[in-house]
Short mmCIF file of C-alpha atoms and ligand atoms in Angstrom, two decimals:
data_model
loop_
_atom_site.label_atom_id
_atom_site.label_comp_id
_atom_site.label_asym_id
_atom_site.label_seq_id
_atom_site.Cartn_x
_atom_site.Cartn_y
_atom_site.Cartn_z
CA MET A 1 51.14 93.21 142.22
CA LEU A 2 54.55 92.13 141.11
CA LEU A 3 57.89 93.82 140.55
CA THR A 4 61.08 91.99 139.59
CA ILE A 5 64.65 93.22 139.45
CA THR A 6 67.22 91.22 137.51
CA MET A 7 70.97 91.67 137.69
CA THR A 8 73.18 90.23 134.95
CA GLY A 9 76.96 90.08 134.66
CA LYS A 10 79.38 88.59 137.15
CA ASN A 11 78.73 87.50 140.75
CA THR A 12 75.11 88.46 140.42
CA GLN A 13 74.20 86.69 143.64
CA ASP A 14 75.60 89.83 145.29
CA LEU A 15 72.18 91.32 144.64
CA GLY A 16 71.22 89.60 147.90
CA TYR A 17 73.85 91.62 149.80
CA LEU A 18 72.77 94.85 148.26
CA LEU A 19 69.13 94.28 149.10
CA HIS A 20 69.91 92.84 152.53
CA LYS A 21 67.69 89.91 151.66
CA ASN A 22 68.97 86.36 151.78
CA PRO A 23 68.43 84.72 148.38
CA TYR A 24 68.01 81.29 149.95
CA ARG A 25 65.03 82.23 152.08
CA ALA A 26 61.65 83.59 151.00
CA GLN A 27 60.55 86.28 153.41
CA SER A 28 57.30 88.02 154.17
CA PHE A 29 56.66 91.45 155.66
CA ASP A 30 53.53 92.79 157.30
CA LEU A 31 52.41 96.11 155.92
CA SER A 32 49.46 98.23 157.00
CA PHE A 33 47.62 97.26 153.81
CA GLY A 34 48.54 93.60 153.45
CA LYS A 35 51.68 91.57 152.99
CA ALA A 36 54.84 91.84 150.92
CA TYR A 37 56.83 88.79 149.89
CA VAL A 38 60.43 88.76 148.71
CA PHE A 39 61.90 85.77 146.91
CA TYR A 40 64.40 84.97 144.18
CA PRO A 41 62.89 83.10 141.20
CA GLU A 42 66.34 82.90 139.60
CA LEU A 43 69.72 82.70 141.26
CA SER A 44 73.08 82.10 139.60
CA ASP A 45 76.45 83.78 139.20
CA LYS A 46 75.43 85.28 135.89
CA LYS A 47 71.81 86.19 136.43
CA THR A 48 69.82 86.78 139.58
CA THR A 49 66.24 87.95 139.87
CA VAL A 50 64.49 89.18 142.96
CA ALA A 51 60.71 89.48 143.09
CA LEU A 52 58.63 91.74 145.31
CA LEU A 53 55.05 90.53 145.45
CA LEU A 54 52.34 92.53 147.17
CA ASP A 55 49.20 91.00 148.47
CA ILE A 56 46.77 93.74 149.37
CA ASP A 57 43.98 92.85 151.72
CA PRO A 58 40.73 93.49 149.79
CA ILE A 59 38.70 93.31 153.00
CA ASP A 60 40.65 96.21 154.51
CA LEU A 61 40.22 98.02 151.24
CA ALA A 62 36.46 97.40 151.22
CA ARG A 63 36.16 98.61 154.81
CA GLY A 64 37.77 101.81 153.73
CA LYS A 65 40.76 101.18 155.97
CA VAL A 66 43.30 101.83 153.23
CA GLY A 67 43.14 103.33 149.78
CA SER A 68 39.53 104.31 150.13
CA LYS A 69 38.53 106.98 147.70
CA ASP A 70 35.16 108.19 148.80
CA GLY A 71 33.42 105.09 150.02
CA GLY A 72 30.60 103.81 147.83
CA LEU A 73 31.14 101.24 145.15
CA PHE A 74 34.80 102.12 144.56
CA ASP A 75 35.81 100.43 147.80
CA TYR A 76 34.38 97.15 146.49
CA VAL A 77 35.11 97.29 142.78
CA ASN A 78 38.54 98.69 141.94
CA ASP A 79 41.89 97.88 140.46
CA ARG A 80 43.87 98.62 143.63
CA PRO A 81 45.01 95.10 144.58
CA TYR A 82 46.32 94.45 141.07
CA VAL A 83 48.16 97.49 139.80
CA ALA A 84 51.48 99.13 140.48
CA SER A 85 50.67 102.18 142.59
CA SER A 86 51.73 104.07 145.70
CA PHE A 87 51.29 100.76 147.59
CA MET A 88 54.36 99.57 145.70
CA SER A 89 56.37 102.67 146.60
CA THR A 90 55.54 102.26 150.27
CA ALA A 91 56.50 98.59 150.11
CA LEU A 92 59.81 99.44 148.41
CA VAL A 93 60.79 101.74 151.28
CA LYS A 94 59.67 99.26 153.94
CA VAL A 95 61.34 96.23 152.40
CA PHE A 96 64.38 97.67 150.57
CA GLY A 97 64.84 100.91 152.55
CA THR A 98 68.54 100.36 153.34
CA ALA A 99 69.38 99.52 149.72
CA MET A 100 67.44 102.60 148.66
CA SER A 101 69.59 104.80 150.88
CA GLY A 102 72.66 103.52 149.00
CA LYS A 103 74.19 101.93 152.09
CA CYS A 104 75.70 98.47 152.21
CA THR A 105 77.97 97.92 155.20
CA LYS A 106 79.58 94.76 153.91
CA ARG A 107 79.94 95.78 150.27
CA GLN A 108 79.78 99.56 149.97
CA GLU A 109 81.79 99.59 146.72
CA LEU A 110 79.10 97.41 145.17
CA ALA A 111 76.37 99.83 146.23
CA ASP A 112 78.36 102.64 144.61
CA THR A 113 78.82 100.82 141.30
CA PRO A 114 76.39 101.06 138.39
CA LEU A 115 75.18 97.53 137.61
CA ASP A 116 73.43 95.91 134.68
CA LEU A 117 69.87 95.89 135.96
CA GLU A 118 66.50 95.19 134.48
CA VAL A 119 63.25 95.89 136.24
CA CYS A 120 59.78 94.71 135.27
CA VAL A 121 56.81 96.53 136.69
CA HIS A 122 53.63 94.66 135.98
CA MET A 123 50.28 96.36 135.46
CA LEU A 124 51.32 99.97 135.49
CA PRO A 125 48.37 102.30 134.85
CA CYS A 126 49.22 104.34 131.78
CA ARG A 127 46.11 106.25 130.83
CA GLY A 128 46.24 109.17 128.49
CA SER A 129 49.66 108.93 126.91
CA ASP A 130 51.27 106.16 124.92
CA SER A 131 54.71 107.61 125.21
CA LEU A 132 54.65 108.57 128.89
CA ALA A 133 56.95 105.69 129.89
CA GLU A 134 59.58 106.76 127.34
CA GLU A 135 59.25 110.40 128.26
CA ILE A 136 59.77 109.65 131.93
CA PHE A 137 62.38 106.89 131.93
CA GLU A 138 64.54 107.43 128.83
CA PRO A 139 66.17 110.64 130.09
CA LEU A 140 67.34 108.65 133.12
CA GLY A 141 69.27 106.39 130.76
CA TYR A 142 66.95 103.39 130.64
CA GLU A 143 66.00 101.44 127.60
CA VAL A 144 62.23 101.30 127.85
CA LYS A 145 59.95 98.52 126.66
CA THR A 146 56.23 98.50 127.22
CA LYS A 147 53.70 95.81 126.56
CA SER A 148 50.02 96.47 126.55
CA SER A 149 47.35 93.90 126.05
CA ILE A 150 43.94 93.81 124.54
CA LEU A 151 41.25 94.41 127.15
CA ASP A 152 39.13 91.41 126.25
CA GLU A 153 39.84 89.13 123.31
CA LYS A 154 36.13 88.49 122.89
CA PHE A 155 35.50 92.19 122.44
CA PRO A 156 38.35 93.58 120.36
CA GLU A 157 36.34 96.75 119.81
CA TRP A 158 36.98 97.61 123.46
CA GLY A 159 40.58 98.24 122.47
CA GLU A 160 43.67 97.99 124.61
CA SER A 161 43.84 97.90 128.35
CA ALA A 162 44.97 101.06 130.13
CA TYR A 163 47.64 99.04 131.95
CA ILE A 164 51.09 98.18 130.68
CA ASP A 165 53.90 95.86 131.64
CA LEU A 166 56.98 98.01 131.78
CA THR A 167 60.56 96.77 131.37
CA LEU A 168 63.48 99.10 132.03
CA THR A 169 67.05 98.12 131.29
CA GLY A 170 70.07 100.18 132.23
CA LYS A 171 73.41 100.46 133.93
CA VAL A 172 72.53 102.12 137.22
CA LYS A 173 73.25 101.89 140.89
CA LEU A 174 70.64 99.82 142.66
CA SER A 175 69.80 102.71 145.00
CA GLU A 176 69.15 104.97 142.00
CA LEU A 177 66.86 102.44 140.41
CA LEU A 178 64.85 102.03 143.62
CA ASN A 179 64.52 105.79 144.08
CA HIS A 180 63.41 106.24 140.47
CA LEU A 181 60.71 103.62 141.00
CA TYR A 182 59.64 105.07 144.33
CA VAL A 183 58.94 108.48 142.80
CA LEU A 184 57.85 107.48 139.33
CA ILE A 185 55.37 104.63 139.85
CA PRO A 186 52.90 107.04 141.53
CA VAL A 187 53.45 109.47 138.64
CA PHE A 188 51.67 106.91 136.46
CA ASP A 189 49.00 105.87 138.89
CA LYS A 190 48.43 109.24 140.60
CA GLN A 191 45.98 107.84 143.16
CA LYS A 192 47.74 107.71 146.53
CA HIS A 193 46.49 105.25 149.13
CA TYR A 194 47.34 107.55 152.03
CA TYR A 195 46.56 111.08 153.05
CA VAL A 196 49.05 113.40 151.38
CA SER A 197 50.34 116.11 153.68
CA GLU A 198 53.04 118.70 153.19
CA ASP A 199 55.66 116.18 154.43
CA GLU A 200 55.28 114.58 151.05
CA ILE A 201 57.34 117.40 149.51
CA ASP A 202 60.35 116.43 151.66
CA LYS A 203 59.89 112.78 150.73
CA LEU A 204 59.79 113.60 147.04
CA LEU A 205 62.88 115.80 147.19
CA LYS A 206 64.77 113.21 149.22
CA HIS A 207 64.07 110.38 146.79
CA GLY A 208 64.48 112.68 143.78
CA GLU A 209 67.88 113.98 144.90
CA GLY A 210 70.45 114.06 142.16
CA TRP A 211 68.14 113.35 139.23
CA LEU A 212 64.76 115.04 139.52
CA SER A 213 65.84 118.66 139.19
CA GLY A 214 67.59 118.08 135.87
CA HIS A 215 64.90 115.84 134.38
CA PRO A 216 63.40 117.39 131.22
CA ALA A 217 59.91 116.34 132.37
CA ARG A 218 60.55 117.56 135.93
CA ASN A 219 57.49 119.75 136.25
CA LYS A 220 55.19 117.14 134.72
CA ILE A 221 56.56 114.49 137.08
CA ILE A 222 56.03 116.70 140.12
CA ARG A 223 52.55 117.79 139.06
CA ARG A 224 51.42 114.22 138.44
CA TYR A 225 53.06 113.06 141.66
CA PHE A 226 50.92 115.49 143.65
CA ASP A 227 47.91 115.11 141.36
CA MET A 228 45.21 117.44 142.72
CA ARG A 229 47.46 119.17 145.25
CA LYS A 230 48.80 121.88 142.98
CA SER A 231 50.13 124.05 145.80
CA TYR A 232 52.41 121.21 146.99
CA ALA A 233 53.64 120.68 143.43
CA ASN A 234 54.46 124.38 143.07
CA LYS A 235 56.24 124.41 146.41
CA ALA A 236 58.31 121.37 145.44
CA ILE A 237 59.28 122.92 142.08
CA GLY A 238 60.14 126.18 143.83
CA ARG A 239 62.39 124.42 146.31
CA LEU A 240 64.24 122.57 143.57
CA LEU A 241 64.83 125.79 141.63
CA GLU A 242 66.00 127.53 144.78
CA ALA A 243 68.43 124.74 145.59
CA GLU A 244 69.84 125.01 142.10
CA GLY A 245 70.24 128.76 142.40
CA GLU A 246 68.54 129.29 139.07
CA THR A 247 68.26 132.94 139.88
CA GLY A 248 71.92 133.24 140.88
CA GLU A 249 74.75 133.94 138.50
CA ASP A 250 74.20 136.71 136.01
CA ALA A 251 70.53 137.02 136.99
CA GLU A 252 68.85 139.72 134.95
CA PRO A 253 67.72 142.91 136.64
CA GLU A 254 64.24 142.73 138.08
CA SER A 255 61.66 142.94 135.33
CA SER A 256 58.00 143.36 135.99
CA LYS A 257 55.19 140.97 135.25
CA THR A 258 53.52 141.03 131.87
CA GLU A 259 50.55 143.25 131.27
CA THR A 260 48.19 140.37 131.82
CA GLY A 261 49.78 139.79 135.21
CA GLU A 262 51.13 136.32 134.50
CA LYS A 263 54.73 135.63 135.46
CA LYS A 264 57.20 135.69 132.60
CA THR A 265 59.58 132.87 131.84
CA PRO A 266 62.99 133.95 133.19
CA LEU A 267 65.25 135.35 130.47
CA ASN A 268 67.98 132.89 131.34
CA GLN A 269 65.65 129.99 130.60
CA LEU A 270 64.53 131.52 127.29
CA ARG A 271 68.15 132.05 126.35
CA MET A 272 69.19 128.50 127.16
CA GLU A 273 66.26 127.11 125.15
CA ALA A 274 67.06 129.39 122.19
CA VAL A 275 70.74 128.37 122.23
CA LYS A 276 69.91 124.69 122.62
CA ASN A 277 67.59 124.91 119.62
CA ALA A 278 70.25 126.70 117.58
CA VAL A 279 72.77 123.98 118.48
CA LEU A 280 70.37 121.24 117.42
CA LYS A 281 69.53 123.12 114.22
CA SER A 282 73.24 123.40 113.40
CA GLY A 283 73.23 119.60 113.17
CA ALA A 284 76.02 119.34 115.77
CA SER A 285 76.83 116.14 117.54
CA SER A 286 79.83 117.57 119.42
CA VAL A 287 79.73 120.88 121.28
CA ILE A 288 82.13 122.95 123.36
CA ASP A 289 80.55 125.33 125.89
CA LEU A 290 83.16 128.07 126.31
CA GLY A 291 82.82 130.04 129.55
CA CYS A 292 80.35 127.42 130.68
CA GLY A 293 79.73 128.96 134.13
CA GLU A 294 77.68 126.54 136.19
CA CYS A 295 76.91 124.44 133.12
CA LYS A 296 73.26 125.31 132.61
CA LEU A 297 73.58 124.96 128.86
CA THR A 298 75.81 121.90 129.14
CA ALA A 299 73.19 120.22 131.34
CA LEU A 300 70.53 120.79 128.70
CA LEU A 301 72.74 119.54 125.88
CA LEU A 302 73.66 116.37 127.75
CA GLN A 303 69.99 115.40 127.68
CA GLU A 304 69.83 115.57 123.90
CA GLN A 305 70.21 112.35 121.94
CA GLN A 306 71.66 114.21 118.97
CA ILE A 307 74.57 115.41 121.09
CA LYS A 308 77.19 112.73 121.66
CA LYS A 309 79.96 114.85 123.19
CA VAL A 310 79.95 118.01 125.29
CA THR A 311 83.01 119.80 126.65
CA ALA A 312 82.46 122.54 129.18
CA ALA A 313 85.34 124.98 129.69
CA ASP A 314 85.70 127.87 132.08
CA VAL A 315 88.61 129.93 133.34
CA SER A 316 87.43 129.73 136.94
CA VAL A 317 88.18 126.56 138.89
CA ARG A 318 85.70 127.58 141.55
CA THR A 319 82.96 127.89 138.96
CA LEU A 320 83.83 124.46 137.58
CA GLU A 321 83.58 122.98 141.08
CA LYS A 322 80.14 124.56 141.45
CA ALA A 323 79.18 123.21 138.03
CA LYS A 324 80.21 119.71 139.10
CA LYS A 325 77.97 119.96 142.14
CA ARG A 326 75.10 121.37 140.15
CA LEU A 327 75.39 118.56 137.62
CA HIS A 328 75.64 116.00 140.45
CA TYR A 329 78.75 114.81 138.64
CA ASP A 330 79.57 112.07 141.17
CA ARG A 331 76.21 110.43 140.72
CA MET A 332 75.70 111.21 137.07
CA MET A 333 74.23 108.45 134.93
CA PRO A 334 77.04 106.84 132.93
CA TYR A 335 75.42 107.58 129.58
CA LYS A 336 75.69 111.28 130.40
CA LYS A 337 79.05 111.17 132.16
CA ASN A 338 80.64 109.48 129.15
CA LYS A 339 79.60 112.39 126.96
CA LEU A 340 80.99 115.07 129.25
CA THR A 341 84.44 116.65 129.72
CA LEU A 342 85.00 119.54 132.11
CA MET A 343 88.14 121.58 131.73
CA GLN A 344 89.77 124.71 132.93
CA ALA A 345 90.79 126.92 130.05
CA SER A 346 90.85 130.54 129.01
CA LEU A 347 89.26 131.44 125.75
CA THR A 348 91.62 134.29 125.13
CA TYR A 349 94.50 131.85 124.53
CA LYS A 350 95.05 129.54 121.59
CA ASP A 351 94.23 126.09 122.96
CA PRO A 352 94.36 122.90 120.86
CA ARG A 353 91.73 121.37 123.14
CA PHE A 354 89.12 123.72 121.61
CA SER A 355 89.49 122.12 118.17
CA GLY A 356 87.45 119.34 116.63
CA TYR A 357 83.95 120.37 117.72
CA ASP A 358 81.02 120.91 115.40
CA THR A 359 79.66 123.81 117.40
CA ALA A 360 81.09 126.21 119.99
CA CYS A 361 78.80 128.18 122.30
CA VAL A 362 79.94 131.36 124.00
CA ILE A 363 76.94 132.34 126.07
CA GLU A 364 76.98 135.63 127.99
CA VAL A 365 80.78 135.55 128.16
CA ILE A 366 82.29 138.12 125.80
CA GLU A 367 81.04 141.04 127.87
CA HIS A 368 83.19 139.66 130.74
CA LEU A 369 86.38 140.03 128.67
CA ASP A 370 88.49 143.16 128.68
CA PRO A 371 87.91 144.91 125.34
CA GLN A 372 91.63 144.69 124.54
CA ARG A 373 91.44 140.88 124.93
CA ILE A 374 88.63 140.56 122.36
CA PRO A 375 91.04 140.17 119.38
CA SER A 376 92.78 137.22 121.14
CA PHE A 377 89.38 135.67 121.82
CA GLU A 378 88.42 136.07 118.16
CA LYS A 379 91.60 134.31 117.03
CA SER A 380 91.36 131.53 119.57
CA VAL A 381 87.83 130.64 118.46
CA PHE A 382 87.50 131.66 114.82
CA GLU A 383 91.06 131.18 113.59
CA TYR A 384 92.47 128.27 115.63
CA ALA A 385 89.52 126.20 116.86
CA VAL A 386 87.39 126.87 113.73
CA PRO A 387 84.15 125.07 114.60
CA LYS A 388 81.57 124.79 111.83
CA THR A 389 79.17 126.83 113.94
CA VAL A 390 79.78 129.40 116.67
CA ILE A 391 76.87 130.66 118.77
CA ILE A 392 77.43 133.86 120.72
CA THR A 393 75.00 135.68 122.97
CA THR A 394 75.49 138.98 124.76
CA PRO A 395 73.24 141.62 126.35
CA ASN A 396 71.62 144.22 124.12
CA LYS A 397 72.58 147.52 125.72
CA ASP A 398 69.71 149.37 124.00
CA TYR A 399 67.28 147.41 126.16
CA ASN A 400 68.78 148.55 129.49
CA VAL A 401 66.63 151.69 129.64
CA LEU A 402 63.64 149.41 130.19
CA TYR A 403 65.01 147.98 133.46
CA GLU A 404 63.44 150.18 136.10
CA THR A 405 66.01 149.28 138.75
CA MET A 406 69.04 150.22 136.63
CA GLU A 407 70.72 153.62 136.79
CA ASN A 408 71.40 155.42 133.54
CA GLY A 409 74.54 153.98 131.89
CA GLU A 410 74.84 151.17 134.45
CA LEU A 411 75.73 147.70 133.12
CA ARG A 412 73.70 144.59 133.96
CA HIS A 413 76.39 142.90 136.01
CA THR A 414 79.28 144.30 138.01
CA ASP A 415 81.73 142.04 136.15
CA HIS A 416 80.63 143.19 132.70
CA ARG A 417 83.42 145.13 131.00
CA PHE A 418 81.13 146.48 128.29
CA GLU A 419 77.74 145.89 126.73
CA TRP A 420 76.98 146.36 123.05
CA THR A 421 74.07 148.08 121.38
CA ARG A 422 72.47 146.16 118.52
CA GLU A 423 74.39 148.31 116.06
CA GLU A 424 77.73 147.60 117.80
CA PHE A 425 77.09 143.88 117.92
CA LYS A 426 76.08 143.83 114.26
CA SER A 427 79.21 145.62 113.12
CA TRP A 428 81.40 143.30 115.25
CA THR A 429 79.76 140.23 113.65
CA GLU A 430 80.43 141.70 110.20
CA HIS A 431 84.08 142.14 111.11
CA ILE A 432 84.23 138.47 112.24
CA CYS A 433 82.61 137.25 109.02
CA SER A 434 84.92 139.19 106.71
CA THR A 435 88.08 138.39 108.70
CA PHE A 436 87.53 134.68 109.36
CA GLY A 437 85.20 133.53 106.58
CA TYR A 438 81.89 133.00 108.36
CA ILE A 439 78.33 134.06 107.65
CA VAL A 440 76.11 135.20 110.51
CA GLU A 441 72.46 135.18 111.41
CA ILE A 442 71.49 137.54 114.21
CA SER A 443 68.38 137.05 116.32
CA GLU A 444 66.87 138.36 119.52
CA ILE A 445 65.94 136.49 122.68
CA GLY A 446 63.36 137.52 125.27
CA ASN A 447 60.49 139.92 125.44
CA ARG A 448 60.69 142.26 122.42
CA ASP A 449 60.24 146.00 122.66
CA GLU A 450 59.48 147.82 119.43
CA THR A 451 62.03 150.56 120.01
CA TYR A 452 64.73 148.84 122.06
CA GLY A 453 64.53 145.24 120.82
CA SER A 454 65.01 142.22 123.11
CA PRO A 455 67.23 141.93 126.18
CA THR A 456 69.61 139.38 124.61
CA GLN A 457 71.15 139.28 121.14
CA MET A 458 72.42 136.10 119.54
CA GLY A 459 74.70 135.60 116.56
CA VAL A 460 74.91 132.19 114.90
CA PHE A 461 78.07 132.07 112.76
CA THR A 462 78.48 129.38 110.10
CA LYS A 463 81.86 128.68 108.51
CA CYS A 464 81.93 129.25 104.76
CA VAL A 465 83.14 126.21 102.85
N1 SAH B 1 77.84 130.62 129.84
C1 SAH B 1 77.34 130.59 131.20
C2 SAH B 1 78.08 131.52 132.14
C3 SAH B 1 78.08 132.98 131.83
S1 SAH B 1 78.91 133.93 133.08
C4 SAH B 1 75.86 130.88 131.23
O1 SAH B 1 75.33 131.47 130.29
O2 SAH B 1 75.22 130.51 132.21
C5 SAH B 1 80.49 134.18 132.33
C6 SAH B 1 81.45 133.03 132.54
O3 SAH B 1 82.59 133.25 131.71
C7 SAH B 1 81.96 132.88 133.95
O4 SAH B 1 81.77 131.57 134.39
C8 SAH B 1 83.44 133.20 133.84
O5 SAH B 1 84.24 132.46 134.74
C9 SAH B 1 83.74 132.84 132.41
N2 SAH B 1 84.90 133.53 131.84
C10 SAH B 1 85.22 134.83 131.95
N3 SAH B 1 86.38 135.08 131.29
C11 SAH B 1 86.78 133.90 130.74
C12 SAH B 1 87.90 133.51 129.96
N4 SAH B 1 88.84 134.36 129.59
N5 SAH B 1 87.97 132.21 129.58
C13 SAH B 1 87.03 131.32 129.93
N6 SAH B 1 85.96 131.64 130.68
C14 SAH B 1 85.83 132.92 131.09
#
C-alpha cells in the first residue's frame, strides 16, 4: 500500500522539515497492524517526493487480530494488505501527525503557506461510481486524475478493476492535504479496520475542520465515512449544522412537519438553492451579493465553476466578521479566495463598487430597509449599478397566517420594517420594470399553499437591451 506526496517549486527539500522526517534516512514505524516505512525516492531543490509504504501483516489479519470482518474465508482471502483504506489513515496520523496538525516549530510560515503538491494514492477502491473521485476532490480545489486498469488482460470480458490509482494536484497547505486524505480515503473504502465508536464523530469533525461543512458532497462524505452506522453520521451532520448556526439569522418561524411526518427541507436552504439556480441560469460569471449577511449564498456560489468572481457586501461590519469566520476565510483554498471580495457598503447609497457585475442578488434584504429608503435602493441598484440580472427575494406576507406561532399582523423578524403581499410585490416589480427598463419573472419558493402561496417570493429582473 503506497502513497506518495511530491512538492515542486523552490527549496522543495523543505518537505522534510514540514513532515518532521529526515530525507536522508529511511525510517520505519511499528503499527498495531504491521509496519510503515517513510523514504524519499526523489530529492532535489525543485522536486521532492516522500513515500509512505504500508506493510500489513497478513498473519495478524488471518488470525482476526486486525481488520477481521466476520472470520471465515474473508480473513484469509481479501484485498486488505493491498488497498488504500483506513489502515492508511491511521498510519498518516501516526507517522505525520505533527504535520497534520499544521505545526512546524522551525518553519511555521512554511506550514501556513499553500504549496504546489501532488499526491498519488495507489489502489483506491472505487466501486459504484466512476466520478466519485472528481465529486469528492474537485470542490477542494484539486485537479483530479484517475487511472483504472483492466482486471485481467487474458479475460477482457471481466472488465475493469474496481481499484484506481488516484493523482491529486493542487496548491494547498500540507496539513490540509493530509487531513483531506485522512477523512476521504475511508470514504472510498468504507471498511474500517477498527471498531467504530462514537469517538469517531469527534475525530471526523477535527480532521474535517474548515472544509467539510462547506463541501457540496458533505452529507455523502459523512454517510460513507460511517458506512453502516447511520446514527453516527446523522449526529456528525447535526453537529456541523449546529456549529454553523444554520438555524440562526432570519430563521423562519417554526413550521410543522409535512403530513407524511417527514422533516421538511428548511426554507432557507430551499431559497439558497433556488437563488443559486437562478444565478446559474442567468449565465452570470460575476455576482455581487448585496446584504450578504453571513454569506450563505456567497459560499454556495464560490463552489460553482461557472462563477469566477463573487463580491459580498453588507452594511454591518460585525456581520462581515461573522461571515469571514463562517467561510473559514483564513484557511480558504486559494482558488476560492481569489474569487472572493468582502466589503462593507450600504445599498441605499450610489456606490461605484457595485458596478460591473453580471448579476446582483438581494436576498431577504429589502424588508430590512426603511420604506422611505426604498427609492434610494432602487436607484443604487437599477440605475447606477445596472447589472444584467437582479435577483430579489422577500417574504410573502400572505403566507404568515399559516405560521401557528405568529400573532396576527406580526412580521417574521423583529428587524423587518415591512413585508409585502404577493400583490404588493408584483406591483413594485412592475414599477421597477417601467422605470428602469427591466423585465421580471416572479416565482415562489418553499411549500406552496393553494390560497396563500409560498413563504418566499422571488423576482428575477433582466435588463432590456
Ligand atoms: N442575504 C443574507 C442575509 C439576509 S439578512 C441571507 O439571505 O442569508 C439582511 C442583511 O441585510 C443583514 O446582514 C443586514 O446587515 C443587511 N442590510 C440591512 N440593511 C442594509 C443596507 N442598507 N445595506 C447593506 N446591507 C444591509
